[in-house]
XYZ file of C-alpha atoms in Angstrom:
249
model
C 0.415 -36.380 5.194
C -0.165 -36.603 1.441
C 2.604 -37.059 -0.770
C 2.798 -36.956 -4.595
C 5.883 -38.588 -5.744
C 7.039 -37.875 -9.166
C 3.860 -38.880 -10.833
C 2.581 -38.810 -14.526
C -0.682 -39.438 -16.023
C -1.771 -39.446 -20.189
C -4.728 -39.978 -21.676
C -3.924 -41.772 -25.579
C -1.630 -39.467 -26.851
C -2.295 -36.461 -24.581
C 0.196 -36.032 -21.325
C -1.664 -34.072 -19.311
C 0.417 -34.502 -15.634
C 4.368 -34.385 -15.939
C 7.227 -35.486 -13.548
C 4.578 -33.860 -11.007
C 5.727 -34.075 -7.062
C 4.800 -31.711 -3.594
C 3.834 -32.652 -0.296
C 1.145 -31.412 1.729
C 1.241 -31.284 5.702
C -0.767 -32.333 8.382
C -2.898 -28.812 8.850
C -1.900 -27.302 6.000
C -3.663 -25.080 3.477
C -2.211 -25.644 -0.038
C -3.559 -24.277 -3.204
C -2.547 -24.743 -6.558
C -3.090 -22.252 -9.893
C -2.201 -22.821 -13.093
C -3.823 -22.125 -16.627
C -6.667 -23.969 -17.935
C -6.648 -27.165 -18.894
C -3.178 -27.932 -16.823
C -4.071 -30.757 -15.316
C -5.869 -29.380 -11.892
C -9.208 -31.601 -11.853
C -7.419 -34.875 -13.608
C -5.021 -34.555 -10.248
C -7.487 -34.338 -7.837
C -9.515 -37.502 -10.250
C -5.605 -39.614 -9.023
C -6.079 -38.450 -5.478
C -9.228 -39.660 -5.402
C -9.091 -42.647 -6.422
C -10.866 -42.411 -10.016
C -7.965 -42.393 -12.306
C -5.112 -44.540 -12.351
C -1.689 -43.213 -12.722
C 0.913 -43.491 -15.357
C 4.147 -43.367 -13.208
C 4.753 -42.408 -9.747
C 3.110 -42.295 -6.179
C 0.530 -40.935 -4.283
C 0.384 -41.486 -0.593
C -1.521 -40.182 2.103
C 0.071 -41.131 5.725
C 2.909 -43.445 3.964
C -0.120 -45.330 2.298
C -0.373 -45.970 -1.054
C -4.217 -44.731 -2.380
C -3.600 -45.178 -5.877
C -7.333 -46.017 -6.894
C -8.587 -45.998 -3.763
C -12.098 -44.433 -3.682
C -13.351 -43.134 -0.222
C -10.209 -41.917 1.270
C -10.253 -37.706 0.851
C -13.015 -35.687 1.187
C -13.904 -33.736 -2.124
C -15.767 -30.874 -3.043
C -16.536 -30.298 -6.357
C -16.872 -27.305 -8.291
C -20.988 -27.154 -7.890
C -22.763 -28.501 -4.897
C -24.539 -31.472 -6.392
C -26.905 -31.662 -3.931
C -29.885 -34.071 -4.547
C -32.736 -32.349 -4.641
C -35.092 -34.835 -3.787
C -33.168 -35.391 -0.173
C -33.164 -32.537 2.946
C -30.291 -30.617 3.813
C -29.274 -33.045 6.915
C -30.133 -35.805 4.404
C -27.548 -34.533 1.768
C -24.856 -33.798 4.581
C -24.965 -37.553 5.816
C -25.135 -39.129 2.390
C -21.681 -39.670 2.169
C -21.765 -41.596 5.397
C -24.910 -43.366 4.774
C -23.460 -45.232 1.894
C -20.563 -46.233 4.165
C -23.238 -47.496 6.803
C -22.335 -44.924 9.219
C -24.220 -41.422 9.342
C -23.955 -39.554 12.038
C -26.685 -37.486 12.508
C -25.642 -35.759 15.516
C -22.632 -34.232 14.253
C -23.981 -33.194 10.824
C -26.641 -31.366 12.892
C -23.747 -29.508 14.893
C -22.114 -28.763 11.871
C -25.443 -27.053 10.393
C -25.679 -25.428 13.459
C -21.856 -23.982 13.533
C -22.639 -22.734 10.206
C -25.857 -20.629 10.206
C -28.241 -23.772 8.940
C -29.609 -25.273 11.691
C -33.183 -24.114 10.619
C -32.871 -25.522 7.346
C -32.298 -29.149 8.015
C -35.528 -30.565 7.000
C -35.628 -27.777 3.605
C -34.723 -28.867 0.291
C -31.530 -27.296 -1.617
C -33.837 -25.423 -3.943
C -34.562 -23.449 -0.382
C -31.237 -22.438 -0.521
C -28.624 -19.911 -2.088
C -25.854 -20.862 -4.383
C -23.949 -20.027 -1.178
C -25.848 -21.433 1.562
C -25.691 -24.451 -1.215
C -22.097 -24.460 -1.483
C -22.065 -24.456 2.695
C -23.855 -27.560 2.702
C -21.635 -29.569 0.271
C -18.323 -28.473 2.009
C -19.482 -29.949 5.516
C -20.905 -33.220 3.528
C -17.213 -33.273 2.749
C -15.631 -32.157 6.306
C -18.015 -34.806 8.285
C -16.889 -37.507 6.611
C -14.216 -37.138 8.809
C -11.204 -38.143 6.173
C -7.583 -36.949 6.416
C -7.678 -34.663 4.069
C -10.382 -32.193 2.184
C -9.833 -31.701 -1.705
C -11.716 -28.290 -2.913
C -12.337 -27.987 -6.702
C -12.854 -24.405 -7.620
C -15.546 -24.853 -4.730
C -16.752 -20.831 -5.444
C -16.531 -20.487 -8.921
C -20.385 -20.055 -10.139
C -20.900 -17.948 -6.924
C -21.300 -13.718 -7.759
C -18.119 -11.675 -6.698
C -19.988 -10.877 -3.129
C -20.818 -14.321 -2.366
C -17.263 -15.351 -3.181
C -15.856 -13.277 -1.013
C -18.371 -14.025 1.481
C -17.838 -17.750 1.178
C -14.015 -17.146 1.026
C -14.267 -15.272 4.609
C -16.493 -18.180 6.036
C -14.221 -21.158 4.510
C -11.128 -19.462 6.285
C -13.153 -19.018 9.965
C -14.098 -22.844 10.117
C -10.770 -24.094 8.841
C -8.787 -21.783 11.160
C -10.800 -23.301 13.849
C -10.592 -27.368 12.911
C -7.002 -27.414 10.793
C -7.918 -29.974 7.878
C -5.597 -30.642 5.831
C -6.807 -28.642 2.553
C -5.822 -29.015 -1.207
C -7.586 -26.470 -2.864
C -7.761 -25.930 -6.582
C -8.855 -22.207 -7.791
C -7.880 -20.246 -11.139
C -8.365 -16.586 -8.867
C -5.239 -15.570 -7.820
C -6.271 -13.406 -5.237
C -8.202 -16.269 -3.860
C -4.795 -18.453 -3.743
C -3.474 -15.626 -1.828
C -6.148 -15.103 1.103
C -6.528 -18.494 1.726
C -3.743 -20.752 2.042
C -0.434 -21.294 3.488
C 1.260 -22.196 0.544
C 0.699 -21.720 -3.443
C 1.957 -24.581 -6.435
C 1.981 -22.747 -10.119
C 1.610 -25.288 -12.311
C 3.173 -25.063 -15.932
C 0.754 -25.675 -18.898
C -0.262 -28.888 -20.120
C 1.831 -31.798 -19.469
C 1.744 -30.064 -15.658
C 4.657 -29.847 -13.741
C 5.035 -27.117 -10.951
C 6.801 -23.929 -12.008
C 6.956 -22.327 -8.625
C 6.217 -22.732 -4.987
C 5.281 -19.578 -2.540
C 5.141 -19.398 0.880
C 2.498 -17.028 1.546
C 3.791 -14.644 3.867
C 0.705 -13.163 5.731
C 0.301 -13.770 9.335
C -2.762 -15.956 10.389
C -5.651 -15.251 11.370
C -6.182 -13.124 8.624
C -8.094 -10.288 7.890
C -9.978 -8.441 4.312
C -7.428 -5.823 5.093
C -4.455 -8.091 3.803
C -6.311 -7.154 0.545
C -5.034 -3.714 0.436
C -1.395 -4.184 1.108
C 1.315 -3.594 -1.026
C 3.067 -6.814 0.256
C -0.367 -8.727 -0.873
C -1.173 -6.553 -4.674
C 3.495 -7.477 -4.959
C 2.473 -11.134 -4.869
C -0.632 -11.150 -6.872
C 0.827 -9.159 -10.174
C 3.892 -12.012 -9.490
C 1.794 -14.679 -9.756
C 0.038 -13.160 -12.123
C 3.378 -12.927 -14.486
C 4.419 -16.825 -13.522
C 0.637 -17.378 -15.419
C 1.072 -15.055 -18.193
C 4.222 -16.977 -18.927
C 2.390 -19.634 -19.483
C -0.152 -19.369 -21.677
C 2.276 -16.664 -23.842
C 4.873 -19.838 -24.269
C 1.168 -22.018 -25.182
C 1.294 -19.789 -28.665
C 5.104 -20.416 -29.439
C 4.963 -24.342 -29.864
């Protein structure tokens, strides 16, 4: 599926992305952690297309998208929503500018979500979740390979999140895209995906790779168990590490 092979990426003087490969499978949830200012956005910026790389690779299906624009699906950290276009219109827009909305599935998608009766409302009708709803299925009717999710819920409030974080995992254990999801909550990383990357601090590399453990579906309960708080405070200490060594340089 997608495949970042040993690749680097420095803006002037500043390395931000170092010696930096992992694979993602077909289906599989992946997120990566790491401390601020890592490297996490200017990655997704390569796999998108927007940023050229240094060194390396990056391949999705044995093709080479290096600044190819239009081949993931992305959702960004707010909704972006224009606010002068409906909800249905906002869900096609991606499509539109390839020439190719399809109304009829953006309407099912509304409709397998809870906004169906919103179509023809504005986003300023709308939560900051609701909101958030609408700009992940723009991203998942686009229909492309793969989904790339930029701290997608972190402006929502604590109940929302957790809300949205519920909803996310129902419609992706459903469909099984291929997700690459970026988040700096580590008990986030945990409920969601199949697999966690730590990167190191700035220039990124990865510092560890976990398997999460927890049988799918899953529930809130996983929340509670020691298995689950075991892997959060480890995670938490492969993060610590990091920005502790950041103050020895």
């Amino acid at each position: 599926m997608l495949n970042i092979q040993d690749i680097d990426k420095s803006f002037g003087s500043l390395q931000v992305i170092k010696n930096l490969s992992f694979e993602i499978k077909e289906g599989e949830f992946v997120a990566i952690i790491g401390p601020s200012g890592s490297g996490k956005s200017t990655l997704f910026q390569l796999i998108g297309g927007i940023s050229a790389l240094d060194k390396g690779a990056i391949l999705l299906n044995s093709e080479d998208i290096q600044l190819k624009r239009g081949i993931i699906g992305y959702m960004p950290q707010q909704p972006c929503l224009l606010p002068w276009r409906t909800i249905l219109e906002n869900v096609t827009i991606v499509e539109e500018l390839q020439h190719k909305p399809n109304i009829l599935q953006a309407r099912a998608w509304l409709e397998k979500v809870g906004l169906a009766s919103f179509e023809d409302a504005y986003p300023n009708a709308l939560s900051g979740g609701m909101q958030q709803r609408v700009s992940f299925i723009r991203a998942i009717v686009s229909d492309k390979p793969i989904l790339c999710l930029d701290e997608p819920f972190s402006a929502l409030d604590e109940f929302t999140r957790l809300e949205m974080q519920a909803w996310l995992l129902s419609i992706w254990e459903k469909h099984r895209k291929s997700i690459l999801f970026v988040t700096h909550n580590i008990e986030e990383a945990l409920f969601l995906a199949d697999r966690i990357i730590v990167l190191t601090k700035r220039p990124a590399t990865i510092k560890k790779e976990i398997i999460v453990p927890f049988d799918r579906p899953r529930s809130e309960d996983i929340r509670h168990t020691e298995s689950f708080h075991a892997l959060k405070q480890q995670l938490f200490n492969y993060l610590k590490e990091e920005k502790d060594d950041a103050y020895v340089d």
